[in-house]
C-alpha cells in the first residue's frame, strides 16, 4: 500500500534500565474516506525494528456494496512487502504479471528489489456485497546485497504457515524461526514475525531476536510493569524471559530480527543511498517503471 500517512508515537517513561520495555508507540487513526489505517513504523524515535521499516494496521473497515479498497498502481524499490489479513480479501496485481487474491491467514510477499509496481484492489465478487477488510501491511528493508535484486512475488496459503500452542496459547510462526519451528516464507536477513491469540489471564513468553517489538492488534496486555493498550507497539529489550499477560482477549503480532543498517525512506522508496531514491523518483515521473498487466491505465502520481 502506498506510504501516505504521518506517524504518531508516545515514548515510554522508562529507558533500557527498566528491563523489558524500551518505549511504547501509539498510532493515531487516519481516515482515508471510510477506511482507517494506523501507522506504527517508522516514527521519529523508532525508524526500524530489525529489518522491519514500515508497519500499518488497516481497518477493520466495513464497506457497503460497490465500495472497497482501490489502490492504483504505484512503485517500490529496496524492500519486500508483507500483507497479512485477519478478515476480507485484497486482489494483488504487479508488474511481473502476478494476479493473486490474498485471503485471511495467507502471507503475500512481494520483493521489490530494483523496482516493481503493484496495485491493490478487490474482485467484483467481493465488492458486489457488503464486506469487511482488516489486516496488517509491513515492509522489510532488504539487506545491502539484495537491495537491487530482481523483483519477485511469493504467495503462501494459510495452511502452509506453521501453527502450534505454547502453554495453551495459539501461535503462528509467520516468518523466521520461533519455538522450534520455521516458516516456509522467504527471508533475506534474520527475520521474526509471530502472531499469538491470548485469552484473559493467559501468559506468553516472547521469542528472542536481536531487535523486537510487539503490537497489540486487539485487546490489552501487560509486560512486567508496562501497560500495553490496544493499537500500541512496545519496543522490547534483549532481556530474556519477557512475559506478557492478557487482560482481555488479545491478538498480538511480534516482529523483529537483525539490524540491517541505516535506510532512507521517501514515499514508497527505501534505500541505503539517498541518490538511489532520487533516481527512483525520476524514473516514476518519467514513466520508466514497468506497467502492471491488466491494470495499465491508472497510477498514483509522485507526491509533490
Short mmCIF file of C-alpha atoms in Angstrom, two decimals:
data_model
loop_
_atom_site.label_atom_id
_atom_site.label_comp_id
_atom_site.label_asym_id
_atom_site.label_seq_id
_atom_site.Cartn_x
_atom_site.Cartn_y
_atom_site.Cartn_z
CA UNK A 1 0.00 0.00 0.00
CA UNK A 2 1.19 3.50 -0.76
CA UNK A 3 3.11 5.29 2.02
CA UNK A 4 0.99 8.42 2.56
CA UNK A 5 0.43 8.76 6.31
CA UNK A 6 2.32 10.61 9.01
CA UNK A 7 3.32 8.72 12.14
CA UNK A 8 2.49 9.21 15.83
CA UNK A 9 4.19 7.97 18.94
CA UNK A 10 4.38 8.27 22.68
CA UNK A 11 7.73 7.45 24.31
CA UNK A 12 7.66 5.27 27.40
CA UNK A 13 8.80 6.98 30.60
CA UNK A 14 11.40 4.28 31.15
CA UNK A 15 14.77 3.63 29.50
CA UNK A 16 16.70 0.45 28.80
CA UNK A 17 17.44 0.20 32.51
CA UNK A 18 13.77 -0.65 33.11
CA UNK A 19 14.40 -4.04 31.59
CA UNK A 20 11.54 -5.21 29.43
CA UNK A 21 10.12 -2.27 27.51
CA UNK A 22 12.29 0.43 25.90
CA UNK A 23 9.45 2.61 24.57
CA UNK A 24 5.81 2.48 23.62
CA UNK A 25 4.48 3.80 20.31
CA UNK A 26 0.86 4.85 19.88
CA UNK A 27 -0.58 5.38 16.40
CA UNK A 28 -3.34 7.80 15.59
CA UNK A 29 -6.18 6.65 13.37
CA UNK A 30 -6.20 8.16 9.88
CA UNK A 31 -9.49 8.14 7.99
CA UNK A 32 -8.92 7.51 4.29
CA UNK A 33 -12.55 8.02 3.33
CA UNK A 34 -14.23 5.37 5.44
CA UNK A 35 -11.08 3.29 5.76
CA UNK A 36 -9.00 3.62 8.90
CA UNK A 37 -5.24 2.98 8.90
CA UNK A 38 -2.81 3.18 11.84
CA UNK A 39 0.91 3.62 11.22
CA UNK A 40 3.39 2.42 13.88
CA UNK A 41 6.64 2.40 11.88
CA UNK A 42 8.58 4.46 11.02
CA UNK A 43 8.42 7.14 13.73
CA UNK A 44 10.79 9.94 14.72
CA UNK A 45 12.27 7.88 17.56
CA UNK A 46 11.90 4.39 16.08
CA UNK A 47 12.85 4.11 12.44
CA UNK A 48 13.06 0.31 12.28
CA UNK A 49 12.78 -2.89 14.30
CA UNK A 50 15.32 -5.34 12.89
CA UNK A 51 14.72 -5.31 9.13
CA UNK A 52 11.13 -4.04 9.54
CA UNK A 53 10.85 -0.44 8.36
CA UNK A 54 7.10 0.00 7.92
CA UNK A 55 4.08 -1.26 9.88
CA UNK A 56 0.44 -0.40 9.09
CA UNK A 57 -2.71 -1.72 10.73
CA UNK A 58 -5.61 -1.31 8.29
CA UNK A 59 -9.23 -1.46 9.39
CA UNK A 60 -11.38 -3.10 10.40
CA UNK A 61 -13.28 -1.36 7.62
CA UNK A 62 -16.88 -2.10 6.70
CA UNK A 63 -17.56 -1.38 3.03
CA UNK A 64 -21.04 -1.21 1.51
CA UNK A 65 -21.66 -2.95 -1.80
CA UNK A 66 -19.93 -1.13 -4.64
CA UNK A 67 -17.09 0.24 -2.49
CA UNK A 68 -13.81 -1.14 -1.20
CA UNK A 69 -10.03 -0.97 -1.43
CA UNK A 70 -8.94 0.59 -4.71
CA UNK A 71 -5.20 1.39 -4.61
CA UNK A 72 -3.93 2.32 -8.07
CA UNK A 73 -0.57 1.08 -9.38
CA UNK A 74 2.42 2.51 -7.52
CA UNK A 75 6.15 1.62 -7.33
CA UNK A 76 8.55 0.29 -4.70
CA UNK A 77 12.30 -0.27 -4.50
CA UNK A 78 14.61 -1.77 -1.86
CA UNK A 79 12.01 -3.65 0.18
CA UNK A 80 9.86 -6.74 0.44
CA UNK A 81 6.22 -6.04 1.28
CA UNK A 82 4.28 -8.41 3.54
CA UNK A 83 0.48 -8.42 3.51
CA UNK A 84 -1.43 -10.42 6.14
CA UNK A 85 -5.21 -10.27 6.51
CA UNK A 86 -7.38 -11.06 9.51
CA UNK A 87 -10.61 -10.65 7.52
CA UNK A 88 -11.61 -9.86 3.94
CA UNK A 89 -9.69 -10.11 0.68
CA UNK A 90 -7.34 -7.99 -1.46
CA UNK A 91 -6.61 -8.61 -5.14
CA UNK A 92 -2.87 -8.19 -5.78
CA UNK A 93 -1.53 -7.38 -9.25
CA UNK A 94 2.07 -6.49 -10.07
CA UNK A 95 4.36 -5.69 -12.97
CA UNK A 96 5.66 -9.28 -13.02
CA UNK A 97 2.20 -10.37 -14.14
CA UNK A 98 1.16 -11.76 -10.75
CA UNK A 99 -2.59 -11.88 -10.09
CA UNK A 100 -3.37 -13.20 -6.61
CA UNK A 101 -6.32 -12.84 -4.23
CA UNK A 102 -5.00 -12.52 -0.65
CA UNK A 103 -7.25 -14.13 1.95
CA UNK A 104 -7.12 -14.35 5.77
CA UNK A 105 -4.11 -16.24 7.09
CA UNK A 106 -2.16 -16.09 3.81
CA UNK A 107 1.24 -14.41 3.56
CA UNK A 108 1.81 -12.32 0.45
CA UNK A 109 5.49 -11.46 -0.06
CA UNK A 110 6.38 -9.07 -2.86
CA UNK A 111 10.10 -8.43 -3.32
CA UNK A 112 10.63 -5.02 -4.91
CA UNK A 113 14.43 -5.13 -5.24
CA UNK A 114 15.48 -2.85 -8.10
CA UNK A 115 11.87 -1.94 -8.81
CA UNK A 116 8.31 -3.25 -9.02
CA UNK A 117 4.84 -1.75 -9.50
CA UNK A 118 1.67 -3.15 -7.98
CA UNK A 119 -1.99 -2.37 -7.32
CA UNK A 120 -4.34 -3.46 -4.56
CA UNK A 121 -7.99 -3.71 -5.42
CA UNK A 122 -10.87 -6.10 -4.83
CA UNK A 123 -12.62 -8.63 -7.05
CA UNK A 124 -16.13 -7.84 -8.26
CA UNK A 125 -17.40 -10.87 -6.34
CA UNK A 126 -16.21 -9.16 -3.15
CA UNK A 127 -17.36 -5.60 -3.85
CA UNK A 128 -20.79 -6.77 -5.06
CA UNK A 129 -21.93 -7.17 -1.44
CA UNK A 130 -21.27 -5.51 1.91
CA UNK A 131 -17.87 -6.69 3.13
CA UNK A 132 -15.13 -6.24 5.73
CA UNK A 133 -11.38 -5.70 5.40
CA UNK A 134 -8.89 -5.96 8.27
CA UNK A 135 -5.19 -6.76 8.38
CA UNK A 136 -1.55 -5.72 8.58
CA UNK A 137 0.85 -4.46 5.93
CA UNK A 138 4.57 -4.40 6.63
CA UNK A 139 7.77 -3.65 4.73
CA UNK A 140 11.11 -5.38 5.16
CA UNK A 141 14.24 -3.43 4.23
CA UNK A 142 16.35 -5.70 2.06
CA UNK A 143 19.99 -6.27 3.09
CA UNK A 144 22.61 -4.38 1.10
CA UNK A 145 23.39 -7.42 -1.05
CA UNK A 146 19.71 -7.74 -2.07
CA UNK A 147 18.64 -4.10 -2.40
CA UNK A 148 18.90 -4.23 -6.20
CA UNK A 149 17.87 -7.85 -6.68
CA UNK A 150 15.43 -8.89 -9.38
CA UNK A 151 11.83 -8.34 -8.24
CA UNK A 152 9.88 -11.44 -7.24
CA UNK A 153 6.50 -12.47 -5.88
CA UNK A 154 5.67 -15.27 -3.43
CA UNK A 155 2.30 -16.35 -2.08
CA UNK A 156 1.95 -18.69 0.92
CA UNK A 157 -1.58 -20.00 1.62
CA UNK A 158 -2.89 -20.11 5.17
CA UNK A 159 -2.46 -23.88 5.52
CA UNK A 160 1.30 -23.69 4.80
CA UNK A 161 2.05 -21.45 7.80
CA UNK A 162 3.16 -23.35 10.96
CA UNK A 163 0.74 -23.27 13.90
CA UNK A 164 1.29 -24.55 17.42
CA UNK A 165 0.27 -23.99 21.03
CA UNK A 166 2.66 -22.56 23.64
CA UNK A 167 1.33 -23.01 27.19
CA UNK A 168 -2.18 -23.14 25.73
CA UNK A 169 -1.72 -20.03 23.57
CA UNK A 170 -2.38 -20.48 19.81
CA UNK A 171 0.67 -19.24 17.91
CA UNK A 172 1.52 -18.87 14.21
CA UNK A 173 5.12 -18.51 13.07
CA UNK A 174 4.55 -16.33 10.02
CA UNK A 175 8.21 -15.65 9.19
CA UNK A 176 11.51 -16.86 10.60
CA UNK A 177 12.08 -19.41 13.34
CA UNK A 178 10.50 -19.48 16.81
CA UNK A 179 9.59 -22.16 19.34
CA UNK A 180 11.48 -24.77 17.33
CA UNK A 181 9.56 -24.32 14.08
CA UNK A 182 10.46 -22.44 10.90
CA UNK A 183 8.09 -20.71 8.50
CA UNK A 184 8.44 -21.52 4.78
CA UNK A 185 8.20 -17.81 3.92
CA UNK A 186 11.29 -16.45 2.14
CA UNK A 187 13.55 -14.21 4.23
CA UNK A 188 16.64 -12.19 3.29
CA UNK A 189 18.01 -11.32 6.74
CA UNK A 190 17.29 -12.84 10.14
CA UNK A 191 13.58 -12.06 10.45
CA UNK A 192 10.90 -12.71 13.05
CA UNK A 193 7.13 -12.38 12.62
CA UNK A 194 4.84 -14.28 15.01
CA UNK A 195 1.15 -14.00 15.82
CA UNK A 196 -0.47 -15.09 19.11
CA UNK A 197 -4.05 -15.03 20.42
CA UNK A 198 -4.39 -14.85 24.19
CA UNK A 199 -7.41 -15.24 26.46
CA UNK A 200 -7.73 -13.22 29.69
CA UNK A 201 -5.14 -14.32 32.24
CA UNK A 202 -3.02 -16.26 29.75
CA UNK A 203 0.70 -15.55 29.81
CA UNK A 204 3.14 -15.80 26.92
CA UNK A 205 6.94 -15.54 26.83
CA UNK A 206 8.27 -13.62 23.84
CA UNK A 207 10.68 -15.32 21.43
CA UNK A 208 14.16 -13.83 21.22
CA UNK A 209 15.60 -11.70 18.42
CA UNK A 210 18.37 -9.13 18.09
CA UNK A 211 15.67 -6.45 17.91
CA UNK A 212 11.96 -6.99 18.52
CA UNK A 213 8.62 -5.34 19.18
CA UNK A 214 5.09 -6.42 20.00
CA UNK A 215 1.95 -4.85 18.55
CA UNK A 216 -1.44 -5.16 20.22
CA UNK A 217 -3.78 -5.56 17.26
CA UNK A 218 -6.70 -6.28 19.59
CA UNK A 219 -7.09 -6.29 23.36
CA UNK A 220 -4.88 -5.21 26.25
CA UNK A 221 -1.78 -6.83 27.73
CA UNK A 222 0.83 -6.07 30.36
CA UNK A 223 4.58 -6.72 30.29
CA UNK A 224 6.10 -6.54 33.76
CA UNK A 225 5.21 -3.02 34.94
CA UNK A 226 4.23 -1.73 31.49
CA UNK A 227 0.64 -1.41 30.33
CA UNK A 228 0.16 -2.06 26.60
CA UNK A 229 -3.24 -0.94 25.34
CA UNK A 230 -4.91 -1.82 22.07
CA UNK A 231 -3.12 -0.45 18.98
CA UNK A 232 0.14 0.22 20.85
CA UNK A 233 3.56 -1.10 19.86
CA UNK A 234 6.17 -1.83 22.52
CA UNK A 235 9.83 -1.85 21.59
CA UNK A 236 11.28 -4.70 23.62
CA UNK A 237 14.77 -5.03 25.08
CA UNK A 238 17.08 -8.02 24.60
CA UNK A 239 16.31 -9.26 28.08
CA UNK A 240 15.41 -12.96 28.10
CA UNK A 241 12.21 -14.38 29.50
CA UNK A 242 9.99 -11.32 28.95
CA UNK A 243 6.41 -12.44 29.51
CA UNK A 244 3.17 -10.68 28.66
CA UNK A 245 -0.24 -11.30 30.23
CA UNK A 246 -3.60 -10.68 28.59
CA UNK A 247 -6.20 -8.67 30.49
CA UNK A 248 -8.88 -9.25 27.83
CA UNK A 249 -9.00 -11.41 24.68
CA UNK A 250 -5.94 -10.17 22.76
CA UNK A 251 -4.31 -10.69 19.37
CA UNK A 252 -0.65 -9.69 19.19
CA UNK A 253 1.99 -9.54 16.49
CA UNK A 254 5.68 -9.91 17.34
CA UNK A 255 8.17 -8.56 14.82
CA UNK A 256 11.95 -8.40 14.89
CA UNK A 257 15.22 -9.69 13.56
CA UNK A 258 18.71 -8.45 12.82
CA UNK A 259 19.69 -4.84 12.36
CA UNK A 260 20.38 -4.34 8.65
CA UNK A 261 21.77 -0.81 8.96
CA UNK A 262 20.52 2.67 8.14
CA UNK A 263 17.86 3.09 5.47
CA UNK A 264 16.31 6.17 3.92
CA UNK A 265 12.62 6.22 3.10
CA UNK A 266 10.65 8.59 0.91
CA UNK A 267 7.14 7.83 -0.27
CA UNK A 268 7.29 4.17 -1.40
CA UNK A 269 11.04 4.09 -1.95
CA UNK A 270 13.58 2.64 0.50
CA UNK A 271 17.34 2.53 0.03
CA UNK A 272 20.67 2.78 1.80
CA UNK A 273 21.50 5.60 -0.65
CA UNK A 274 19.60 8.87 -1.00
CA UNK A 275 20.75 9.16 -4.60
CA UNK A 276 19.02 5.88 -5.42
CA UNK A 277 15.74 7.25 -4.10
CA UNK A 278 16.12 10.37 -6.23
CA UNK A 279 16.69 8.16 -9.27
CA UNK A 280 13.56 6.15 -8.48
CA UNK A 281 11.54 9.37 -8.19
CA UNK A 282 12.80 10.49 -11.58
CA UNK A 283 12.04 7.10 -13.12
CA UNK A 284 8.46 7.19 -11.81
CA UNK A 285 7.90 10.75 -13.08
CA UNK A 286 9.22 9.68 -16.48
CA UNK A 287 7.08 6.51 -16.58
CA UNK A 288 10.21 4.34 -16.71
CA UNK A 289 8.87 1.70 -14.32
CA UNK A 290 7.13 -1.33 -15.87
CA UNK A 291 3.34 -1.43 -16.20
CA UNK A 292 1.00 -3.78 -14.33
CA UNK A 293 -0.62 -6.20 -16.80
CA UNK A 294 -4.37 -5.86 -16.56
CA UNK A 295 -4.08 -2.55 -14.69
CA UNK A 296 -2.13 -0.36 -17.13
CA UNK A 297 -4.21 2.80 -17.37
CA UNK A 298 -4.11 4.29 -13.84
CA UNK A 299 -1.28 5.18 -11.48
CA UNK A 300 -0.57 7.17 -8.32
CA UNK A 301 1.47 10.29 -9.16
CA UNK A 302 4.64 11.08 -7.23
CA UNK A 303 3.62 13.35 -4.33
CA UNK A 304 4.75 16.99 -4.57
#
